[in-house]
CSV table of C-alpha atoms and ligand atoms in Angstrom, one decimal:
chain,number,residue,atom,x,y,z
W,1,MET,CA,-9.4,55.5,33.8
W,2,ARG,CA,-9.0,58.0,36.7
W,3,ASP,CA,-6.2,59.7,36.7
W,4,GLN,CA,-4.0,58.8,39.4
W,5,ILE,CA,-1.1,61.1,41.8
W,6,VAL,CA,1.5,58.3,41.5
W,7,LEU,CA,3.2,57.9,45.1
W,8,GLN,CA,7.1,57.6,44.7
W,9,ARG,CA,8.3,54.7,46.6
W,10,ARG,CA,11.3,54.5,48.8
W,11,GLU,CA,14.1,53.2,47.0
W,12,SER,CA,15.0,49.4,48.2
W,13,LYS,CA,16.9,46.7,47.6
W,14,GLN,CA,15.1,43.8,45.7
W,15,ILE,CA,15.2,40.6,47.2
W,16,GLU,CA,13.2,37.0,45.8
W,17,VAL,CA,10.8,34.9,47.2
W,18,GLY,CA,10.7,31.8,44.9
W,19,ASP,CA,9.6,33.7,41.6
W,20,VAL,CA,7.9,37.0,43.5
W,21,THR,CA,10.2,39.9,43.7
W,22,VAL,CA,10.1,42.1,46.4
W,23,GLY,CA,11.4,45.5,46.7
W,24,GLY,CA,12.7,48.2,44.3
W,25,ASP,CA,10.6,48.6,41.7
W,26,ALA,CA,8.4,45.4,42.1
W,27,PRO,CA,4.7,45.2,42.6
W,28,ILE,CA,4.1,45.7,46.4
W,29,ALA,CA,3.2,41.9,47.1
W,30,VAL,CA,0.2,40.8,49.1
W,31,GLN,CA,0.9,38.1,51.5
W,32,SER,CA,-0.9,36.1,54.1
W,33,MET,CA,-0.4,33.1,56.6
W,34,THR,CA,-2.5,29.9,56.9
W,35,ASN,CA,-4.1,29.2,60.0
W,36,THR,CA,-4.7,25.5,59.3
W,37,LEU,CA,-2.5,22.7,61.3
W,38,THR,CA,0.5,22.3,59.3
W,39,THR,CA,0.3,18.7,59.9
W,40,ASP,CA,-3.1,18.7,58.1
W,41,ILE,CA,-1.9,18.6,54.6
W,42,ASP,CA,-5.2,18.3,52.7
W,43,ALA,CA,-6.4,21.2,54.8
W,44,THR,CA,-3.6,23.3,54.4
W,45,VAL,CA,-3.0,23.1,50.9
W,46,ALA,CA,-6.3,23.4,50.2
W,47,GLN,CA,-6.5,27.0,52.1
W,48,VAL,CA,-3.0,27.8,50.3
W,49,GLN,CA,-4.9,27.0,47.0
W,50,ARG,CA,-7.9,29.5,48.3
W,51,LEU,CA,-5.5,32.3,49.0
W,52,GLU,CA,-3.7,31.5,45.1
W,53,GLN,CA,-7.0,31.9,44.2
W,54,ALA,CA,-7.6,35.3,45.9
W,55,GLY,CA,-4.4,37.1,44.6
W,56,ALA,CA,-2.1,36.2,47.3
W,57,ASP,CA,1.5,36.5,45.8
W,58,ILE,CA,3.1,34.9,48.9
W,59,VAL,CA,1.8,32.3,51.7
W,60,ARG,CA,3.3,31.9,55.4
W,61,ILE,CA,3.1,28.2,57.1
W,62,SER,CA,4.2,28.0,60.5
W,63,VAL,CA,6.4,25.2,61.1
W,64,PRO,CA,6.8,24.5,64.7
W,65,ASP,CA,7.7,21.1,65.1
W,66,PRO,CA,9.4,18.3,62.9
W,67,GLU,CA,5.5,16.7,62.0
W,68,SER,CA,5.0,20.4,60.2
W,69,ALA,CA,8.7,20.1,58.7
W,70,ALA,CA,7.9,16.7,57.4
W,71,ALA,CA,4.3,17.9,55.9
W,72,MET,CA,6.1,20.9,54.1
W,73,PRO,CA,7.5,18.8,51.0
W,74,GLU,CA,3.8,17.6,50.2
W,75,ILE,CA,2.2,20.8,50.9
W,76,LEU,CA,4.9,22.6,48.3
W,77,LYS,CA,4.2,20.0,45.8
W,78,GLN,CA,0.6,21.0,45.3
W,79,THR,CA,0.7,24.7,45.6
W,80,ASN,CA,2.2,27.0,43.3
W,81,VAL,CA,2.3,30.3,45.5
W,82,PRO,CA,5.8,30.9,46.8
W,83,ILE,CA,5.8,29.6,50.7
W,84,ILE,CA,7.9,31.2,53.5
W,85,ALA,CA,8.3,28.9,56.5
W,86,ASP,CA,7.5,30.8,59.9
W,87,ILE,CA,10.0,29.6,62.4
W,88,HIS,CA,10.3,30.5,66.1
W,89,PHE,CA,13.7,29.9,68.2
W,90,SER,CA,14.5,26.6,66.6
W,91,TYR,CA,17.2,26.4,64.2
W,92,LYS,CA,16.4,22.7,63.2
W,93,MET,CA,13.1,23.5,61.7
W,94,ALA,CA,14.6,26.4,59.8
W,95,LEU,CA,16.8,23.9,58.5
W,96,LEU,CA,14.4,21.2,58.0
W,97,ALA,CA,12.0,23.7,56.1
W,98,LEU,CA,15.2,24.8,54.0
W,99,ASP,CA,15.5,20.9,53.0
W,100,ALA,CA,11.8,20.8,52.3
W,101,GLY,CA,12.3,23.6,49.5
W,102,VAL,CA,10.5,26.3,51.1
W,103,HIS,CA,11.1,29.9,49.4
W,104,GLY,CA,11.4,32.0,52.2
W,105,LEU,CA,12.2,31.9,56.0
W,106,ARG,CA,10.6,34.4,58.9
W,107,LEU,CA,12.7,34.2,61.5
W,108,ASN,CA,15.0,36.3,64.0
W,109,PRO,CA,18.5,35.1,63.9
W,110,GLY,CA,19.3,36.4,67.1
W,111,ASN,CA,16.9,34.1,68.6
W,112,ILE,CA,17.5,30.9,67.3
W,113,GLY,CA,20.7,30.0,69.5
W,114,THR,CA,24.6,30.2,69.1
W,115,ARG,CA,26.6,31.6,66.7
W,116,ASP,CA,27.3,28.2,65.2
W,117,ARG,CA,23.7,27.6,64.9
W,118,VAL,CA,22.8,30.8,63.2
W,119,GLU,CA,25.9,30.2,60.6
W,120,ARG,CA,24.1,26.5,59.6
W,121,VAL,CA,20.8,28.0,58.6
W,122,VAL,CA,22.2,31.4,57.0
W,123,LYS,CA,24.6,29.0,54.9
W,124,ALA,CA,21.8,26.6,54.0
W,125,ALA,CA,19.4,29.8,53.1
W,126,ALA,CA,22.4,31.3,51.1
W,127,GLU,CA,23.3,27.8,49.1
W,128,ARG,CA,19.3,27.8,48.1
W,129,GLN,CA,18.8,31.3,47.4
W,130,VAL,CA,16.4,31.6,50.0
W,131,SER,CA,15.5,35.2,51.6
W,132,ILE,CA,15.0,35.8,55.2
W,133,ARG,CA,12.7,37.9,56.9
W,134,ILE,CA,13.5,39.4,60.2
W,135,GLY,CA,10.3,39.8,61.7
W,136,VAL,CA,10.3,42.0,64.8
W,137,ASN,CA,7.2,42.2,66.9
W,138,ALA,CA,6.9,44.8,70.0
W,139,GLY,CA,5.3,41.9,71.9
W,140,SER,CA,8.4,39.6,71.8
W,141,LEU,CA,11.3,42.3,72.3
W,142,GLU,CA,14.4,40.9,73.4
W,143,LYS,CA,14.7,41.2,77.6
W,144,GLU,CA,17.5,43.3,77.5
W,145,LEU,CA,15.9,46.1,74.9
W,146,ASN,CA,12.7,46.0,77.0
W,147,GLU,CA,15.2,47.0,80.3
W,148,LYS,CA,17.1,49.5,78.3
W,149,TYR,CA,14.0,51.2,77.1
W,150,GLY,CA,11.5,50.3,79.8
W,151,GLU,CA,8.7,49.6,77.5
W,152,PRO,CA,8.3,48.6,73.9
W,153,CYS,CA,8.8,51.8,71.7
W,154,ALA,CA,9.6,52.4,68.0
W,155,ASP,CA,13.3,52.9,69.0
W,156,ALA,CA,13.4,49.5,70.7
W,157,MET,CA,12.0,47.9,68.0
W,158,VAL,CA,14.4,49.1,65.3
W,159,GLU,CA,17.5,48.4,67.8
W,160,SER,CA,16.2,45.1,67.7
W,161,ALA,CA,15.8,44.9,63.9
W,162,LEU,CA,19.2,46.6,63.5
W,163,ASN,CA,20.7,43.6,65.5
W,164,HIS,CA,19.4,41.1,63.7
W,165,ILE,CA,20.3,42.6,60.5
W,166,ARG,CA,23.9,43.2,61.9
W,167,ILE,CA,23.8,39.0,62.5
W,168,LEU,CA,23.1,38.4,59.0
W,169,GLU,CA,25.3,41.1,57.5
W,170,ASP,CA,28.2,39.6,59.4
W,171,MET,CA,27.9,36.7,57.6
W,172,ASN,CA,27.6,38.2,54.3
W,173,PHE,CA,23.7,37.3,53.8
W,174,ASN,CA,21.6,40.1,52.8
W,175,ASP,CA,18.5,38.7,50.9
W,176,ILE,CA,16.9,40.2,53.9
W,177,LYS,CA,13.5,42.1,54.2
W,178,ILE,CA,12.1,43.3,57.6
W,179,SER,CA,9.0,43.8,59.5
W,180,LEU,CA,8.5,45.6,62.6
W,181,LYS,CA,5.2,44.8,63.8
W,182,ALA,CA,3.0,46.2,66.9
W,183,SER,CA,-0.6,46.5,68.0
W,184,ASN,CA,-0.3,50.0,68.5
W,185,ILE,CA,-0.1,52.2,65.2
W,186,PRO,CA,1.5,55.3,66.0
W,187,MET,CA,4.3,52.9,67.2
W,188,THR,CA,4.4,50.9,64.1
W,189,VAL,CA,4.5,53.7,61.8
W,190,ALA,CA,7.4,55.5,64.0
W,191,ALA,CA,9.5,52.4,63.7
W,192,TYR,CA,9.2,51.9,60.0
W,193,ARG,CA,10.2,55.6,59.2
W,194,LYS,CA,13.0,55.4,61.2
W,195,LEU,CA,14.2,52.3,60.0
W,196,ALA,CA,13.0,53.0,56.3
W,197,LYS,CA,15.9,55.7,56.5
W,198,LEU,CA,18.5,53.7,58.0
W,199,VAL,CA,18.7,50.6,55.8
W,200,ASP,CA,17.5,49.9,52.0
W,201,TYR,CA,16.1,46.7,52.9
W,202,PRO,CA,12.7,45.9,51.4
W,203,LEU,CA,10.1,46.2,54.4
W,204,HIS,CA,7.2,44.2,55.0
W,205,LEU,CA,4.4,46.1,56.4
W,206,GLY,CA,1.5,44.7,59.1
W,207,ILE,CA,-0.1,45.6,62.2
W,208,THR,CA,0.0,42.6,64.4
W,209,GLU,CA,-3.0,41.5,66.3
W,210,SER,CA,-4.9,44.1,64.6
W,211,GLY,CA,-8.6,42.7,65.5
W,212,SER,CA,-11.8,41.2,64.0
W,213,ARG,CA,-12.8,41.8,60.3
W,214,PHE,CA,-14.1,45.2,60.9
W,215,GLY,CA,-11.8,46.7,63.4
W,216,GLY,CA,-8.8,45.2,61.9
W,217,THR,CA,-9.7,46.4,58.4
W,218,VAL,CA,-9.6,49.9,59.6
W,219,LYS,CA,-6.5,49.8,62.1
W,220,SER,CA,-4.7,48.1,59.1
W,221,SER,CA,-5.9,50.4,56.4
W,222,ILE,CA,-4.9,53.4,58.4
W,223,GLY,CA,-1.4,52.0,59.4
W,224,LEU,CA,-0.4,50.3,56.2
W,225,GLY,CA,-1.8,53.5,54.5
W,226,LEU,CA,0.1,56.1,56.2
W,227,LEU,CA,3.5,54.0,55.5
W,228,LEU,CA,2.6,53.4,51.9
W,229,ALA,CA,1.2,57.0,51.2
W,230,ASP,CA,4.7,58.0,52.4
W,231,GLY,CA,6.3,55.3,49.9
W,232,ILE,CA,7.3,53.0,52.5
W,233,GLY,CA,6.5,49.2,52.0
W,234,ASP,CA,7.5,46.6,49.3
W,235,THR,CA,4.8,43.8,50.9
W,236,ILE,CA,1.9,44.1,53.1
W,237,ARG,CA,0.5,41.5,55.2
W,238,VAL,CA,-3.0,42.7,56.8
W,239,SER,CA,-3.6,40.7,60.0
W,240,LEU,CA,-7.3,39.9,60.7
W,241,ALA,CA,-9.0,37.4,63.1
W,242,ALA,CA,-10.9,36.2,60.2
W,243,GLU,CA,-10.3,33.7,57.4
W,244,PRO,CA,-6.6,34.5,55.3
W,245,GLU,CA,-8.5,35.1,52.3
W,246,GLU,CA,-10.5,38.1,53.6
W,247,GLU,CA,-6.6,39.5,54.6
W,248,VAL,CA,-6.0,39.1,51.0
W,249,LYS,CA,-9.0,40.8,49.6
W,250,VAL,CA,-8.6,43.9,52.2
W,251,GLY,CA,-4.7,43.9,51.5
W,252,PHE,CA,-5.4,44.6,47.8
W,253,GLU,CA,-8.3,47.1,48.8
W,254,ILE,CA,-5.6,49.3,50.4
W,255,LEU,CA,-3.2,49.0,47.4
W,256,LYS,CA,-6.1,50.0,45.0
W,257,ALA,CA,-7.0,52.9,47.1
W,258,LEU,CA,-3.6,54.4,47.2
W,259,GLY,CA,-3.0,53.3,43.2
W,260,LEU,CA,-0.5,51.4,44.1
W,261,ARG,CA,-1.5,48.4,42.8
W,262,HIS,CA,-4.8,47.0,41.0
W,263,ARG,CA,-6.5,43.9,41.1
W,264,GLY,CA,-10.3,43.2,40.0
W,265,VAL,CA,-12.8,45.9,40.0
W,266,ASN,CA,-12.5,49.1,41.9
W,267,LEU,CA,-15.9,50.0,42.7
W,268,ILE,CA,-17.0,53.7,43.6
W,269,ALA,CA,-20.5,53.8,45.0
W,270,CYS,CA,-22.3,56.7,46.7
W,271,PRO,CA,-23.4,56.2,50.4
W,272,SER,CA,-27.1,56.9,49.3
W,273,CYS,CA,-29.9,58.7,50.4
W,274,ALA,CA,-33.3,59.6,50.1
W,275,ARG,CA,-32.3,61.0,46.5
W,276,GLN,CA,-31.9,57.4,45.6
W,277,LYS,CA,-33.8,56.4,42.3
W,278,PHE,CA,-32.5,52.2,43.2
W,279,ASN,CA,-31.6,50.8,46.3
W,280,VAL,CA,-27.8,51.6,46.0
W,281,ILE,CA,-26.7,49.4,49.3
W,282,GLU,CA,-28.4,46.2,47.5
W,283,ILE,CA,-27.2,46.7,44.4
W,284,VAL,CA,-23.5,47.4,45.3
W,285,THR,CA,-23.9,44.3,47.6
W,286,GLU,CA,-24.9,41.9,44.7
W,287,LEU,CA,-22.6,43.1,42.5
W,288,GLU,CA,-19.8,43.0,44.4
W,289,GLU,CA,-20.1,39.4,45.1
W,290,ARG,CA,-21.0,39.1,40.9
W,291,LEU,CA,-17.7,40.9,40.2
W,292,ALA,CA,-15.6,38.8,42.7
W,293,HIS,CA,-14.2,37.0,39.8
W,294,ILE,CA,-13.1,39.7,38.0
W,295,GLN,CA,-9.0,40.1,38.0
W,296,GLU,CA,-8.2,43.3,35.8
W,297,ASN,CA,-8.3,46.9,36.9
W,298,VAL,CA,-11.9,47.8,35.9
W,299,ASP,CA,-13.3,51.3,37.4
W,300,VAL,CA,-16.9,50.7,38.2
W,301,ALA,CA,-19.2,53.7,39.6
W,302,VAL,CA,-22.5,53.0,41.1
W,303,ILE,CA,-24.3,56.4,41.7
W,304,GLY,CA,-27.8,56.7,43.2
W,305,CYS,CA,-28.7,59.9,41.3
W,306,VAL,CA,-28.0,62.6,39.1
W,307,VAL,CA,-26.8,64.7,41.6
W,308,ASN,CA,-23.0,63.4,41.5
W,309,GLY,CA,-24.0,60.2,39.0
W,310,PRO,CA,-22.9,62.2,36.0
W,311,GLY,CA,-19.6,63.5,37.0
W,312,GLU,CA,-18.6,60.2,38.8
W,313,ALA,CA,-19.8,58.0,35.5
W,314,LYS,CA,-17.4,60.1,33.3
W,315,GLU,CA,-14.5,59.0,34.9
W,316,VAL,CA,-15.0,55.3,34.8
W,317,ASP,CA,-14.8,52.3,32.9
W,318,VAL,CA,-18.4,51.6,33.7
W,319,GLY,CA,-21.0,53.5,35.5
W,320,ILE,CA,-24.8,53.8,36.6
W,321,THR,CA,-26.6,56.9,37.6
W,322,GLY,CA,-30.1,56.5,39.3
W,323,GLY,CA,-33.0,58.0,37.1
W,324,TYR,CA,-36.9,57.7,37.0
W,325,PRO,CA,-38.0,55.4,35.7
W,326,VAL,CA,-35.0,54.3,34.0
W,327,HIS,CA,-31.2,54.5,35.0
W,328,MET,CA,-28.3,55.6,32.5
W,329,MET,CA,-25.4,53.3,32.0
W,330,TYR,CA,-21.9,54.8,31.0
W,331,GLN,CA,-19.3,53.2,29.4
W,332,ASP,CA,-15.9,54.5,29.2
W,333,GLY,CA,-17.4,57.9,30.5
W,334,GLU,CA,-20.1,58.0,27.7
W,335,LYS,CA,-23.7,57.7,28.2
W,336,ALA,CA,-24.8,54.4,26.7
W,337,GLU,CA,-28.2,52.9,27.5
W,338,LYS,CA,-31.2,53.2,29.7
W,339,VAL,CA,-31.9,50.1,31.7
W,340,ARG,CA,-34.7,49.1,34.4
W,341,THR,CA,-34.0,48.2,37.9
W,342,ALA,CA,-34.4,45.0,37.1
W,343,ASN,CA,-31.7,44.5,34.4
W,344,MET,CA,-29.2,46.6,35.9
W,345,ILE,CA,-26.9,44.3,37.7
W,346,ASP,CA,-26.7,41.6,35.2
W,347,ARG,CA,-26.0,44.6,32.1
W,348,LEU,CA,-23.3,46.3,34.9
W,349,VAL,CA,-21.9,42.4,35.0
W,350,GLU,CA,-21.9,42.1,31.1
W,351,ASP,CA,-20.4,45.3,30.5
W,352,VAL,CA,-17.5,45.1,33.2
W,353,GLU,CA,-16.7,41.4,32.1
W,354,ARG,CA,-16.8,42.7,28.5
W,355,ARG,CA,-14.3,45.4,29.7
W,356,ALA,CA,-12.0,42.9,31.7
W,357,ALA,CA,-12.0,40.6,28.6
W,358,ILE,CA,-10.4,43.6,26.4
W,359,ILE,CA,-8.1,44.4,29.1
W,360,ARG,CA,-6.7,40.3,29.3
W,361,GLU,CA,-6.4,40.5,25.3
W,362,GLN,CA,-4.7,43.5,25.5
W,363,ALA,CA,-2.1,42.0,28.2
W,364,GLU,CA,-1.8,38.9,26.6
W,365,GLY,CA,-1.0,41.0,23.2
W,366,ASN,CA,1.7,42.9,24.9
W,367,SER,CA,3.5,39.9,26.8
V,401,SF4,S1,-25.6,60.6,44.6
V,401,SF4,FE1,-27.7,61.4,44.8
V,401,SF4,S2,-28.4,59.3,45.7
V,401,SF4,FE2,-26.2,59.3,46.2
V,401,SF4,S3,-25.8,60.1,48.1
V,401,SF4,FE3,-25.7,61.9,46.6
V,401,SF4,S4,-27.6,62.7,46.4
V,401,SF4,FE4,-28.1,61.0,47.5
């Protein structure tokens, strides 16, 4: 319901990861990565399914050894979301993952051996129309670049990416996306900004080793937010030392905050103060849990008193403003009904669910 300033996205080439398009005007895809042992098929499938439920568009799985590669066909059979195999150094693992039917590879062609080996992987990927993400990481830059630049820096990361890109382009392979990850935010941002001007491949954004759920969320929001606000970024992964579903939730919150993608409820709440006429923190915490199942884009405002309440409530689909002894519910910006604290969560959930059902029906009618 709120008017959003629409951010202009950088023009990038489109590639496919399974049935998900990345780049161009495709929705910015949200990714995460499993942290189970890939050889533990049941645990990995269960985690991928939880990520699917959380809304992940793409899931990455490490394939470090032949046993993990052997598990991939069964994992792919039991899951729906496109799967990217994460490969380091071994062209054999890349070939095994491609044979298993993965939808994407994450590997750095300069790190998997001789030209002959790279060619075998690239040929197999091209035959299966599988895209490749080049993933440059400041912590594992090539020795020559560290020597040339003295220490990891944005220029070194960009040069590394360009070297890997050239290897693939020389083999006429262009289904590429690129990431330039570092735990240092200014360095990451500078590297992406520079590369964004030099190539038109889609960019996968991430701040690596960003930290705990709280600290990592802040760091990722700043790093990814700066770039996304510049129009840079076609797919994102928030890295947290937390369950991967949390990464997906944070990813969507970042995109929602910038009006770039909508999934689920956009909850606006006042910070609360002595004027609050109900306990805003308690209500918002419970409401967030009760509305976690909503996938449609519904704006909800929970405001503790009339200072800012009516103004905010007018801008959203469903709102509540604290009053005494009753609170005012809003629907589509209009006053709707008075409720008591004991009933307000149930009534808000009802209204949001009704609103979500309308949005769903409209979407089905349009498709
Ligand atoms: S809206 Fe009212 S309760 Fe909420 S922070 Fe502002 S003054 Fe305090």
